[in-house]
């Protein structure tokens, strides 16, 4: 396989490994270098301190702290990712759609209409609530309002629905799935008819975490005795205290149950009839009017900010797919270089040195693909860190044992031993590459890696997850067979690959 000579880390590292292998026959001291010693020597001079810093997490601004500049910055970031996608994947159908959607966001910043979503479980009174609001409250508002209902939560067909799945858009027609109603709603009325169930509580918590503006509506309070209804309302406010203001938890009766009215006449006669009280909505409508008067601009900005983030995430997902398709052949190239190098070099300590050099070049090449630029020293430190993590997590030992088990049954010869080393090196290089792909996919593009340091804990979690995903027996057997075909002459492949 041809090696790109413009990759100094790769060529130099592999060359150094082979040179040391030749020298070890003259001086046995090289053999005293242990695996950790090689990795340590590699890392000491390459700035391990750089990785001790914790990567900054991207957090949503708190409600009330989103201004026009923040929204415009979020739109610009979405545009940048879409532009990058268009550059790297010209002609994709989704590109034009994303470009059109992000273009509409600039107009959304100054939107005057307020969108309200009404959500909750089945039979809690969502439809009736909307009807009463449209009849009695909306006409009194100077601001243009749009009320829409989401599909009922916790139905038999979907017991695990989450806020990101509250899809639908209706005015006076049945809800339709798939349009992201809650994401583009400025205010969410969450309706319940009693104390919160745990699924209801979890959805409210996720809505708040995603920077939605919810109002918790306790409907059908008329079905409780006055003291019982007051107790339920107090319990709701107490439970939501860490997430919502008390005044954002209100009790109403959108459609009170008929009550029996009895009238006594002076002649002693008694007349009885059923009478339906007027809806009791004053606390809710009063609170909604206050929110609209004080927070309308913030509500619109927050929704636009959230929508820009969703478009950016969608574009980034598409971009990651494109980059992954380009990265996989690159990883294959490096894994076979690692296999050939380890197979040709019987000294384990030197195998690690060569593998570290190969992985350092892999870091540089994959980093460039994911807009994460690394200096030569930084790439060496990343490779050293991953190698150290693999050793500490026991991945090197587990991989070697598993691969050795697949090759078990053959004569213990130099060739067989070399095959185990070669296949293991290829497998570990593949793990490193797949780990880097997943790690880079979760990062923001940065001009230099110095401005976006590695998060060791996140790298460790990613490495463990990738290892588990690539430990399937069928995959390993196929990988071993393919690797053996790469590193051994045809005359020697049958005895080893047939086990």
CSV table of C-alpha atoms in Angstrom, one decimal:
chain,number,residue,atom,x,y,z
A,1,UNK,CA,0.0,0.0,0.0
A,2,UNK,CA,1.3,3.4,-0.9
A,3,UNK,CA,2.0,5.7,2.0
A,4,UNK,CA,1.5,9.5,1.7
A,5,UNK,CA,5.0,10.9,2.3
A,6,UNK,CA,3.5,14.2,3.3
A,7,UNK,CA,2.4,12.6,6.6
A,8,UNK,CA,5.6,13.1,8.6
A,9,UNK,CA,4.2,11.6,11.9
A,10,UNK,CA,3.2,8.4,10.2
A,11,UNK,CA,6.3,7.9,8.1
A,12,UNK,CA,8.7,9.0,10.9
A,13,UNK,CA,7.0,6.9,13.5
A,14,UNK,CA,6.8,3.7,11.5
A,15,UNK,CA,10.4,4.2,10.3
A,16,UNK,CA,11.6,4.8,13.8
A,17,UNK,CA,9.8,1.6,14.9
A,18,UNK,CA,11.5,-0.5,12.2
A,19,UNK,CA,14.9,1.1,12.9
A,20,UNK,CA,14.7,0.2,16.6
A,21,UNK,CA,13.7,-3.3,15.7
A,22,UNK,CA,16.9,-3.7,13.7
A,23,UNK,CA,18.9,-2.2,16.5
A,24,UNK,CA,17.4,-4.4,19.2
A,25,UNK,CA,19.3,-7.4,17.9
A,26,UNK,CA,22.5,-5.4,18.8
A,27,UNK,CA,21.3,-4.0,22.0
A,28,UNK,CA,18.8,-5.9,24.1
A,29,UNK,CA,18.0,-2.9,26.4
A,30,UNK,CA,15.3,-1.8,24.0
A,31,UNK,CA,13.3,-4.8,25.0
A,32,UNK,CA,13.1,-3.5,28.5
A,33,UNK,CA,10.8,-0.7,27.4
A,34,UNK,CA,7.4,-1.6,28.5
A,35,UNK,CA,4.1,-0.6,26.9
A,36,UNK,CA,3.4,2.2,29.4
A,37,UNK,CA,7.0,3.4,29.1
A,38,UNK,CA,6.7,3.9,25.4
A,39,UNK,CA,3.3,5.7,25.7
A,40,UNK,CA,4.6,7.8,28.6
A,41,UNK,CA,7.7,8.9,26.7
A,42,UNK,CA,5.6,9.8,23.7
A,43,UNK,CA,3.2,11.9,25.9
A,44,UNK,CA,5.6,13.7,28.2
A,45,UNK,CA,7.1,16.0,25.6
A,46,UNK,CA,3.9,16.7,23.7
A,47,UNK,CA,1.8,18.7,26.2
A,48,UNK,CA,-0.3,16.3,28.2
A,49,UNK,CA,-1.4,19.4,30.2
A,50,UNK,CA,-3.4,20.5,27.2
A,51,UNK,CA,-6.0,17.8,27.9
A,52,UNK,CA,-6.4,18.5,31.6
A,53,UNK,CA,-8.7,21.4,30.7
A,54,UNK,CA,-12.4,20.7,30.6
A,55,UNK,CA,-14.2,21.4,27.3
A,56,UNK,CA,-16.9,24.0,27.6
A,57,UNK,CA,-20.4,22.7,27.3
A,58,UNK,CA,-22.8,24.6,25.1
A,59,UNK,CA,-25.7,25.6,27.2
A,60,UNK,CA,-29.0,27.2,26.3
A,61,UNK,CA,-29.3,30.8,27.6
A,62,UNK,CA,-31.8,31.1,30.4
A,63,UNK,CA,-35.3,32.4,29.6
A,64,UNK,CA,-35.2,36.2,29.8
A,65,UNK,CA,-31.5,36.4,28.8
A,66,UNK,CA,-32.0,35.9,25.1
A,67,UNK,CA,-31.6,39.1,23.2
A,68,UNK,CA,-31.7,40.0,19.5
A,69,UNK,CA,-27.9,39.6,19.2
A,70,UNK,CA,-28.0,36.1,20.7
A,71,UNK,CA,-30.7,35.1,18.2
A,72,UNK,CA,-28.9,36.5,15.2
A,73,UNK,CA,-25.7,34.7,16.3
A,74,UNK,CA,-27.6,31.4,16.5
A,75,UNK,CA,-29.0,32.0,13.0
A,76,UNK,CA,-25.5,32.8,11.7
A,77,UNK,CA,-24.2,29.5,13.2
A,78,UNK,CA,-27.0,27.6,11.5
A,79,UNK,CA,-26.1,29.3,8.2
A,80,UNK,CA,-22.5,28.4,8.7
A,81,UNK,CA,-23.2,24.7,9.1
A,82,UNK,CA,-25.5,24.7,6.2
A,83,UNK,CA,-22.9,26.5,4.0
A,84,UNK,CA,-20.3,23.9,5.1
A,85,UNK,CA,-22.8,21.1,4.2
A,86,UNK,CA,-23.3,22.6,0.8
A,87,UNK,CA,-19.6,22.8,0.3
A,88,UNK,CA,-18.9,19.2,1.3
A,89,UNK,CA,-22.0,17.6,-0.1
A,90,UNK,CA,-23.0,19.6,-3.2
A,91,UNK,CA,-26.3,18.6,-4.7
A,92,UNK,CA,-28.0,17.0,-1.6
A,93,UNK,CA,-31.8,17.4,-1.7
A,94,UNK,CA,-31.9,18.5,2.0
A,95,UNK,CA,-29.5,21.4,1.4
A,96,UNK,CA,-32.0,23.7,-0.4
A,97,UNK,CA,-34.7,22.9,2.2
A,98,UNK,CA,-32.4,23.8,5.1
A,99,UNK,CA,-31.3,27.0,3.3
A,100,UNK,CA,-34.9,28.1,2.8
A,101,UNK,CA,-35.8,27.4,6.4
A,102,UNK,CA,-32.9,29.3,7.9
A,103,UNK,CA,-33.6,32.2,5.6
A,104,UNK,CA,-37.1,32.5,7.1
A,105,UNK,CA,-35.7,32.8,10.6
A,106,UNK,CA,-34.5,36.4,10.1
A,107,UNK,CA,-38.1,37.4,9.5
A,108,UNK,CA,-39.2,35.4,12.5
A,109,UNK,CA,-37.1,37.7,14.8
A,110,UNK,CA,-39.7,40.5,14.4
A,111,UNK,CA,-42.8,38.3,14.3
A,112,UNK,CA,-45.8,39.8,16.0
A,113,UNK,CA,-48.1,36.8,16.2
A,114,UNK,CA,-47.7,34.6,19.3
A,115,UNK,CA,-48.1,30.8,19.0
A,116,UNK,CA,-49.6,28.9,21.9
A,117,UNK,CA,-49.5,25.1,22.0
A,118,UNK,CA,-52.0,23.2,24.3
A,119,UNK,CA,-50.7,19.8,25.3
A,120,UNK,CA,-51.4,17.1,27.8
A,121,UNK,CA,-52.8,13.6,28.2
A,122,UNK,CA,-56.0,12.2,26.9
A,123,UNK,CA,-59.4,13.6,28.1
A,124,UNK,CA,-57.9,16.4,30.2
A,125,UNK,CA,-59.9,19.1,28.4
A,126,UNK,CA,-57.4,20.5,25.8
A,127,UNK,CA,-60.0,21.0,23.0
A,128,UNK,CA,-62.6,22.6,25.3
A,129,UNK,CA,-59.9,24.9,26.8
A,130,UNK,CA,-58.9,26.1,23.3
A,131,UNK,CA,-62.6,26.7,22.4
A,132,UNK,CA,-63.2,28.8,25.5
A,133,UNK,CA,-60.0,30.8,25.0
A,134,UNK,CA,-60.9,31.5,21.4
A,135,UNK,CA,-64.4,32.5,22.3
A,136,UNK,CA,-63.9,34.7,25.4
A,137,UNK,CA,-60.2,35.7,25.7
A,138,UNK,CA,-58.5,35.9,22.3
A,139,UNK,CA,-61.0,38.5,20.8
A,140,UNK,CA,-60.1,40.8,23.7
A,141,UNK,CA,-56.4,40.7,23.0
A,142,UNK,CA,-54.8,43.4,20.8
A,143,UNK,CA,-52.0,41.0,19.8
A,144,UNK,CA,-52.6,38.3,17.2
A,145,UNK,CA,-52.7,34.9,18.7
A,146,UNK,CA,-52.6,31.3,17.3
A,147,UNK,CA,-53.7,28.4,19.5
A,148,UNK,CA,-52.9,24.9,18.4
A,149,UNK,CA,-53.4,21.5,20.0
A,150,UNK,CA,-50.9,18.7,20.1
A,151,UNK,CA,-51.8,15.0,19.9
A,152,UNK,CA,-52.7,13.5,23.2
A,153,UNK,CA,-49.8,12.3,25.2
A,154,UNK,CA,-49.5,8.8,26.8
A,155,UNK,CA,-51.9,7.1,24.3
A,156,UNK,CA,-51.9,3.4,23.9
A,157,UNK,CA,-50.1,3.7,20.6
A,158,UNK,CA,-47.2,5.7,22.0
A,159,UNK,CA,-46.5,5.5,25.7
A,160,UNK,CA,-43.0,6.9,25.5
A,161,UNK,CA,-43.7,10.1,23.6
A,162,UNK,CA,-41.2,12.9,24.5
A,163,UNK,CA,-41.3,16.7,24.1
A,164,UNK,CA,-39.2,16.4,20.9
A,165,UNK,CA,-42.0,14.2,19.6
A,166,UNK,CA,-44.9,16.4,20.4
A,167,UNK,CA,-45.7,16.8,16.8
A,168,UNK,CA,-48.7,18.2,15.0
A,169,UNK,CA,-50.5,21.4,13.9
A,170,UNK,CA,-54.2,22.1,14.0
A,171,UNK,CA,-56.5,24.9,14.1
A,172,UNK,CA,-59.9,23.3,13.9
A,173,UNK,CA,-58.9,20.0,12.5
A,174,UNK,CA,-57.4,16.8,14.0
A,175,UNK,CA,-53.7,16.9,14.9
A,176,UNK,CA,-51.2,15.7,12.4
A,177,UNK,CA,-47.9,14.1,13.4
A,178,UNK,CA,-44.4,15.2,12.2
A,179,UNK,CA,-44.4,19.0,12.2
A,180,UNK,CA,-42.7,19.9,15.4
A,181,UNK,CA,-45.5,22.0,17.0
A,182,UNK,CA,-44.0,22.5,20.4
A,183,UNK,CA,-40.6,23.5,19.0
A,184,UNK,CA,-42.1,26.5,17.2
A,185,UNK,CA,-44.6,27.4,19.9
A,186,UNK,CA,-43.8,30.5,22.0
A,187,UNK,CA,-45.9,29.4,25.0
A,188,UNK,CA,-46.9,25.9,26.0
A,189,UNK,CA,-50.1,25.3,28.1
A,190,UNK,CA,-49.6,21.9,29.8
A,191,UNK,CA,-53.1,20.6,30.9
A,192,UNK,CA,-53.7,18.1,33.7
A,193,UNK,CA,-56.8,17.2,35.6
A,194,UNK,CA,-55.2,16.3,38.9
A,195,UNK,CA,-51.8,15.8,40.6
A,196,UNK,CA,-49.0,15.1,38.1
A,197,UNK,CA,-48.1,11.6,37.2
A,198,UNK,CA,-44.4,10.9,36.8
A,199,UNK,CA,-44.5,10.8,33.0
A,200,UNK,CA,-46.2,14.2,33.0
A,201,UNK,CA,-43.6,15.6,35.4
A,202,UNK,CA,-40.7,14.3,33.2
A,203,UNK,CA,-42.1,15.9,30.1
A,204,UNK,CA,-42.6,19.2,31.9
A,205,UNK,CA,-39.0,19.0,33.2
A,206,UNK,CA,-37.7,18.4,29.7
A,207,UNK,CA,-39.7,21.3,28.3
A,208,UNK,CA,-38.1,23.6,30.9
A,209,UNK,CA,-34.7,22.3,30.2
A,210,UNK,CA,-35.2,22.9,26.5
A,211,UNK,CA,-36.0,26.5,27.3
A,212,UNK,CA,-39.7,26.3,26.6
A,213,UNK,CA,-42.1,28.6,28.4
A,214,UNK,CA,-44.8,26.4,30.0
A,215,UNK,CA,-47.9,27.2,32.0
A,216,UNK,CA,-49.3,24.3,34.0
A,217,UNK,CA,-53.1,24.2,33.9
A,218,UNK,CA,-55.0,22.2,36.5
A,219,UNK,CA,-58.3,21.7,34.7
A,220,UNK,CA,-61.6,20.3,36.1
A,221,UNK,CA,-61.1,21.6,39.6
A,222,UNK,CA,-64.9,21.7,39.9
A,223,UNK,CA,-64.8,17.9,40.2
A,224,UNK,CA,-63.1,18.2,43.5
A,225,UNK,CA,-64.4,19.5,46.8
A,226,UNK,CA,-63.1,23.1,47.4
A,227,UNK,CA,-60.6,22.0,50.0
A,228,UNK,CA,-59.4,19.1,47.9
A,229,UNK,CA,-59.0,21.3,44.8
A,230,UNK,CA,-57.0,23.8,46.9
A,231,UNK,CA,-54.8,20.9,48.2
A,232,UNK,CA,-54.1,19.6,44.6
A,233,UNK,CA,-53.2,23.1,43.4
A,234,UNK,CA,-50.8,23.6,46.3
A,235,UNK,CA,-49.2,20.2,45.7
A,236,UNK,CA,-48.7,21.1,42.0
A,237,UNK,CA,-47.1,24.4,42.9
A,238,UNK,CA,-44.8,22.8,45.5
A,239,UNK,CA,-43.7,20.1,43.1
A,240,UNK,CA,-42.9,22.5,40.3
A,241,UNK,CA,-41.3,25.1,42.6
A,242,UNK,CA,-37.8,24.4,41.2
A,243,UNK,CA,-38.9,24.8,37.6
A,244,UNK,CA,-41.7,27.3,37.5
A,245,UNK,CA,-43.1,30.3,39.4
A,246,UNK,CA,-46.1,29.6,41.5
A,247,UNK,CA,-48.3,32.0,39.4
A,248,UNK,CA,-47.5,29.8,36.4
A,249,UNK,CA,-49.5,26.9,38.0
A,250,UNK,CA,-53.2,27.8,37.7
A,251,UNK,CA,-56.5,26.0,38.4
A,252,UNK,CA,-59.5,26.3,36.1
A,253,UNK,CA,-62.8,24.7,35.1
A,254,UNK,CA,-63.0,25.1,31.3
A,255,UNK,CA,-66.3,23.1,31.2
A,256,UNK,CA,-67.8,22.9,34.6
A,257,UNK,CA,-70.2,20.0,35.3
A,258,UNK,CA,-73.9,20.9,35.5
A,259,UNK,CA,-75.2,21.4,39.0
A,260,UNK,CA,-78.7,21.0,40.4
A,261,UNK,CA,-80.5,24.2,41.2
A,262,UNK,CA,-83.5,24.1,43.6
A,263,UNK,CA,-86.0,27.0,43.9
A,264,UNK,CA,-88.5,27.3,46.7
A,265,UNK,CA,-91.7,29.3,46.0
A,266,UNK,CA,-93.8,31.2,48.6
A,267,UNK,CA,-96.6,28.7,48.1
A,268,UNK,CA,-94.4,25.9,49.3
A,269,UNK,CA,-93.7,24.4,45.9
A,270,UNK,CA,-90.2,23.4,44.9
A,271,UNK,CA,-88.7,23.5,41.4
A,272,UNK,CA,-85.4,21.8,40.4
A,273,UNK,CA,-83.4,21.9,37.2
A,274,UNK,CA,-79.8,21.4,36.0
A,275,UNK,CA,-77.7,24.4,35.3
A,276,UNK,CA,-74.2,24.6,33.7
A,277,UNK,CA,-72.0,27.2,35.4
A,278,UNK,CA,-69.9,29.6,33.2
A,279,UNK,CA,-66.3,28.5,32.6
A,280,UNK,CA,-64.0,29.5,35.5
A,281,UNK,CA,-61.0,30.8,33.5
A,282,UNK,CA,-60.1,34.1,35.1
A,283,UNK,CA,-56.9,33.0,36.8
A,284,UNK,CA,-55.5,31.5,33.6
A,285,UNK,CA,-56.6,34.4,31.3
A,286,UNK,CA,-55.2,36.9,33.7
A,287,UNK,CA,-51.9,35.2,33.9
A,288,UNK,CA,-51.7,34.8,30.1
A,289,UNK,CA,-52.4,38.5,29.6
A,290,UNK,CA,-49.6,39.3,32.0
A,291,UNK,CA,-47.2,37.1,30.2
A,292,UNK,CA,-48.1,38.6,26.8
A,293,UNK,CA,-47.7,42.1,28.1
A,294,UNK,CA,-44.4,41.5,29.7
A,295,UNK,CA,-42.7,38.7,27.7
A,296,UNK,CA,-43.9,38.8,24.1
A,297,UNK,CA,-40.6,39.8,22.6
A,298,UNK,CA,-38.7,37.3,24.7
A,299,UNK,CA,-41.1,34.5,23.8
A,300,UNK,CA,-40.5,35.2,20.0
A,301,UNK,CA,-36.8,35.5,20.4
A,302,UNK,CA,-36.6,32.3,22.4
A,303,UNK,CA,-38.6,30.4,19.9
A,304,UNK,CA,-36.5,31.7,17.0
A,305,UNK,CA,-33.3,30.8,18.9
A,306,UNK,CA,-34.6,27.3,19.6
A,307,UNK,CA,-35.6,26.8,15.9
A,308,UNK,CA,-32.2,28.0,14.7
A,309,UNK,CA,-30.6,25.5,17.0
A,310,UNK,CA,-32.8,22.7,15.7
A,311,UNK,CA,-31.9,23.6,12.1
A,312,UNK,CA,-28.3,23.7,12.9
A,313,UNK,CA,-28.5,20.3,14.5
A,314,UNK,CA,-30.3,18.9,11.5
A,315,UNK,CA,-27.7,20.3,9.1
A,316,UNK,CA,-24.9,19.0,11.4
A,317,UNK,CA,-26.4,15.5,11.3
A,318,UNK,CA,-26.4,15.6,7.5
A,319,UNK,CA,-22.9,16.9,7.5
A,320,UNK,CA,-21.7,14.2,9.9
A,321,UNK,CA,-23.1,11.6,7.6
A,322,UNK,CA,-21.2,13.0,4.7
A,323,UNK,CA,-18.0,13.2,6.7
A,324,UNK,CA,-18.4,9.7,8.1
A,325,UNK,CA,-18.7,8.3,4.6
A,326,UNK,CA,-15.4,9.9,3.8
A,327,UNK,CA,-13.8,9.0,7.1
A,328,UNK,CA,-14.4,5.2,7.0
A,329,UNK,CA,-12.1,4.5,4.0
A,330,UNK,CA,-9.4,6.6,5.7
A,331,UNK,CA,-9.7,4.6,8.9
A,332,UNK,CA,-9.5,1.4,6.8
A,333,UNK,CA,-6.3,2.7,5.2
A,334,UNK,CA,-4.7,3.3,8.5
A,335,UNK,CA,-5.8,0.1,10.1
A,336,UNK,CA,-4.2,-2.0,7.4
A,337,UNK,CA,-1.0,0.1,7.7
A,338,UNK,CA,-1.0,-0.7,11.4
A,339,UNK,CA,-1.6,-4.4,10.7
A,340,UNK,CA,1.2,-4.6,8.2
A,341,UNK,CA,3.6,-2.7,10.5
A,342,UNK,CA,2.8,-4.9,13.6
A,343,UNK,CA,3.0,-8.1,11.6
A,344,UNK,CA,6.4,-7.2,10.4
A,345,UNK,CA,7.7,-6.1,13.8
A,346,UNK,CA,7.9,-8.9,16.5
A,347,UNK,CA,8.8,-6.5,19.3
A,348,UNK,CA,5.6,-5.5,21.3
A,349,UNK,CA,7.0,-2.3,22.7
A,350,UNK,CA,8.0,-1.1,19.2
A,351,UNK,CA,4.6,-2.1,17.9
A,352,UNK,CA,3.0,0.4,20.3
A,353,UNK,CA,5.4,3.1,19.1
A,354,UNK,CA,4.5,2.5,15.5
A,355,UNK,CA,0.8,2.3,16.3
A,356,UNK,CA,1.0,5.6,18.3
A,357,UNK,CA,2.6,7.3,15.2
A,358,UNK,CA,-0.1,5.8,12.9
A,359,UNK,CA,-2.8,7.0,15.3
A,360,UNK,CA,-1.3,10.5,15.5
A,361,UNK,CA,-1.4,10.9,11.8
A,362,UNK,CA,-5.0,9.5,11.9
A,363,UNK,CA,-5.9,12.2,14.4
A,364,UNK,CA,-4.5,14.9,12.1
A,365,UNK,CA,-6.3,13.6,9.0
A,366,UNK,CA,-9.6,13.0,10.7
A,367,UNK,CA,-9.4,16.3,12.6
A,368,UNK,CA,-8.9,18.2,9.3
A,369,UNK,CA,-12.0,16.4,7.9
A,370,UNK,CA,-14.1,17.5,10.9
A,371,UNK,CA,-12.7,21.1,11.0
A,372,UNK,CA,-10.6,20.3,14.1
A,373,UNK,CA,-7.1,21.4,13.4
A,374,UNK,CA,-4.3,19.8,15.4
A,375,UNK,CA,-0.6,20.6,15.6
A,376,UNK,CA,1.8,17.7,15.3
A,377,UNK,CA,2.4,17.8,19.1
A,378,UNK,CA,-1.3,17.9,19.9
A,379,UNK,CA,-2.0,14.9,17.6
A,380,UNK,CA,0.7,12.9,19.3
A,381,UNK,CA,-0.7,13.7,22.7
A,382,UNK,CA,-4.2,12.7,21.5
A,383,UNK,CA,-2.8,9.4,20.2
A,384,UNK,CA,-0.9,8.9,23.5
A,385,UNK,CA,-4.1,9.6,25.5
A,386,UNK,CA,-6.2,7.1,23.6
A,387,UNK,CA,-3.5,4.5,23.9
A,388,UNK,CA,-3.2,5.1,27.6
A,389,UNK,CA,-7.0,4.9,28.0
A,390,UNK,CA,-7.1,1.6,26.0
A,391,UNK,CA,-4.6,0.1,28.4
A,392,UNK,CA,-6.3,1.4,31.5
A,393,UNK,CA,-9.7,0.2,30.4
A,394,UNK,CA,-8.3,-3.2,29.5
A,395,UNK,CA,-9.3,-2.9,25.8
A,396,UNK,CA,-5.9,-3.9,24.6
A,397,UNK,CA,-5.8,-7.1,26.6
A,398,UNK,CA,-9.5,-7.9,25.8
A,399,UNK,CA,-9.0,-7.4,22.1
A,400,UNK,CA,-5.9,-9.5,22.0
A,401,UNK,CA,-7.5,-12.3,23.9
A,402,UNK,CA,-10.6,-12.2,21.7
A,403,UNK,CA,-8.7,-12.1,18.5
A,404,UNK,CA,-6.3,-14.8,19.8
A,405,UNK,CA,-9.3,-17.0,20.6
A,406,UNK,CA,-10.6,-16.6,17.0
A,407,UNK,CA,-7.2,-17.7,15.7
A,408,UNK,CA,-6.8,-20.5,18.3
A,409,UNK,CA,-6.1,-24.0,17.1
A,410,UNK,CA,-3.2,-23.1,14.9
A,411,UNK,CA,0.4,-23.9,15.5
A,412,UNK,CA,2.2,-21.4,17.7
A,413,UNK,CA,4.6,-20.1,15.1
A,414,UNK,CA,6.1,-16.7,14.4
A,415,UNK,CA,3.6,-16.3,11.6
A,416,UNK,CA,0.7,-17.0,13.8
A,417,UNK,CA,2.1,-14.8,16.5
A,418,UNK,CA,2.6,-12.0,14.0
A,419,UNK,CA,-0.9,-12.5,12.8
A,420,UNK,CA,-2.3,-11.9,16.3
A,421,UNK,CA,-0.2,-8.8,16.6
A,422,UNK,CA,-1.1,-7.5,13.2
A,423,UNK,CA,-4.9,-8.1,13.5
A,424,UNK,CA,-4.9,-6.6,17.1
A,425,UNK,CA,-3.1,-3.5,15.8
A,426,UNK,CA,-5.6,-3.1,13.0
A,427,UNK,CA,-8.5,-3.6,15.4
A,428,UNK,CA,-7.2,-1.1,17.9
A,429,UNK,CA,-6.5,1.5,15.2
A,430,UNK,CA,-10.1,1.0,14.0
A,431,UNK,CA,-11.4,1.6,17.5
A,432,UNK,CA,-9.3,4.8,17.7
A,433,UNK,CA,-10.7,6.0,14.4
A,434,UNK,CA,-14.3,5.2,15.2
A,435,UNK,CA,-13.9,6.8,18.6
A,436,UNK,CA,-12.5,10.0,17.0
A,437,UNK,CA,-15.5,10.1,14.5
A,438,UNK,CA,-18.0,10.0,17.3
A,439,UNK,CA,-16.1,12.5,19.4
A,440,UNK,CA,-15.7,15.0,16.6
A,441,UNK,CA,-19.3,14.6,15.6
A,442,UNK,CA,-20.3,16.0,19.0
A,443,UNK,CA,-18.0,19.0,18.8
A,444,UNK,CA,-18.3,22.4,17.3
A,445,UNK,CA,-16.0,23.3,14.5
A,446,UNK,CA,-13.0,25.4,15.7
A,447,UNK,CA,-10.2,27.1,14.0
A,448,UNK,CA,-7.6,25.4,16.2
A,449,UNK,CA,-7.7,22.5,18.6
A,450,UNK,CA,-6.0,24.8,21.2
A,451,UNK,CA,-9.3,26.7,21.4
A,452,UNK,CA,-11.3,23.5,21.8
A,453,UNK,CA,-9.5,21.2,24.1
A,454,UNK,CA,-10.3,17.5,24.5
A,455,UNK,CA,-12.6,16.4,27.3
A,456,UNK,CA,-10.9,13.3,28.7
A,457,UNK,CA,-14.0,12.0,30.4
A,458,UNK,CA,-16.0,12.3,27.2
A,459,UNK,CA,-13.3,10.6,25.2
A,460,UNK,CA,-13.2,7.8,27.7
A,461,UNK,CA,-17.0,7.3,27.5
A,462,UNK,CA,-16.9,7.4,23.7
A,463,UNK,CA,-14.1,4.8,23.6
A,464,UNK,CA,-15.9,2.4,25.9
A,465,UNK,CA,-19.1,2.8,23.8
A,466,UNK,CA,-17.3,2.2,20.5
A,467,UNK,CA,-15.5,-0.8,21.9
A,468,UNK,CA,-18.8,-2.4,23.0
A,469,UNK,CA,-20.3,-1.7,19.5
A,470,UNK,CA,-17.4,-3.4,17.8
A,471,UNK,CA,-17.3,-6.5,20.0
A,472,UNK,CA,-19.9,-8.5,18.2
A,473,UNK,CA,-18.6,-12.0,17.4
A,474,UNK,CA,-19.8,-12.0,13.8
A,475,UNK,CA,-18.0,-8.6,13.2
A,476,UNK,CA,-14.8,-9.8,14.8
A,477,UNK,CA,-14.7,-13.0,12.9
A,478,UNK,CA,-15.2,-11.2,9.6
A,479,UNK,CA,-12.6,-8.5,10.6
A,480,UNK,CA,-10.0,-11.2,11.5
A,481,UNK,CA,-10.6,-13.0,8.2
A,482,UNK,CA,-10.2,-9.7,6.3
A,483,UNK,CA,-7.1,-8.7,8.3
A,484,UNK,CA,-5.4,-12.1,7.7
A,485,UNK,CA,-6.1,-11.7,4.0
A,486,UNK,CA,-4.3,-8.4,4.1
A,487,UNK,CA,-1.1,-9.3,6.0
A,488,UNK,CA,-0.4,-13.0,5.2
A,489,UNK,CA,0.7,-14.5,1.9
A,490,UNK,CA,-2.1,-16.6,0.2
A,491,UNK,CA,-0.3,-19.8,1.0
A,492,UNK,CA,-0.5,-19.2,4.7
A,493,UNK,CA,-4.0,-17.7,4.9
A,494,UNK,CA,-6.0,-20.9,4.9
A,495,UNK,CA,-4.6,-22.5,8.0
A,496,UNK,CA,-5.1,-19.4,10.1
A,497,UNK,CA,-8.3,-17.9,8.7
A,498,UNK,CA,-10.1,-21.3,8.6
A,499,UNK,CA,-10.1,-21.7,12.4
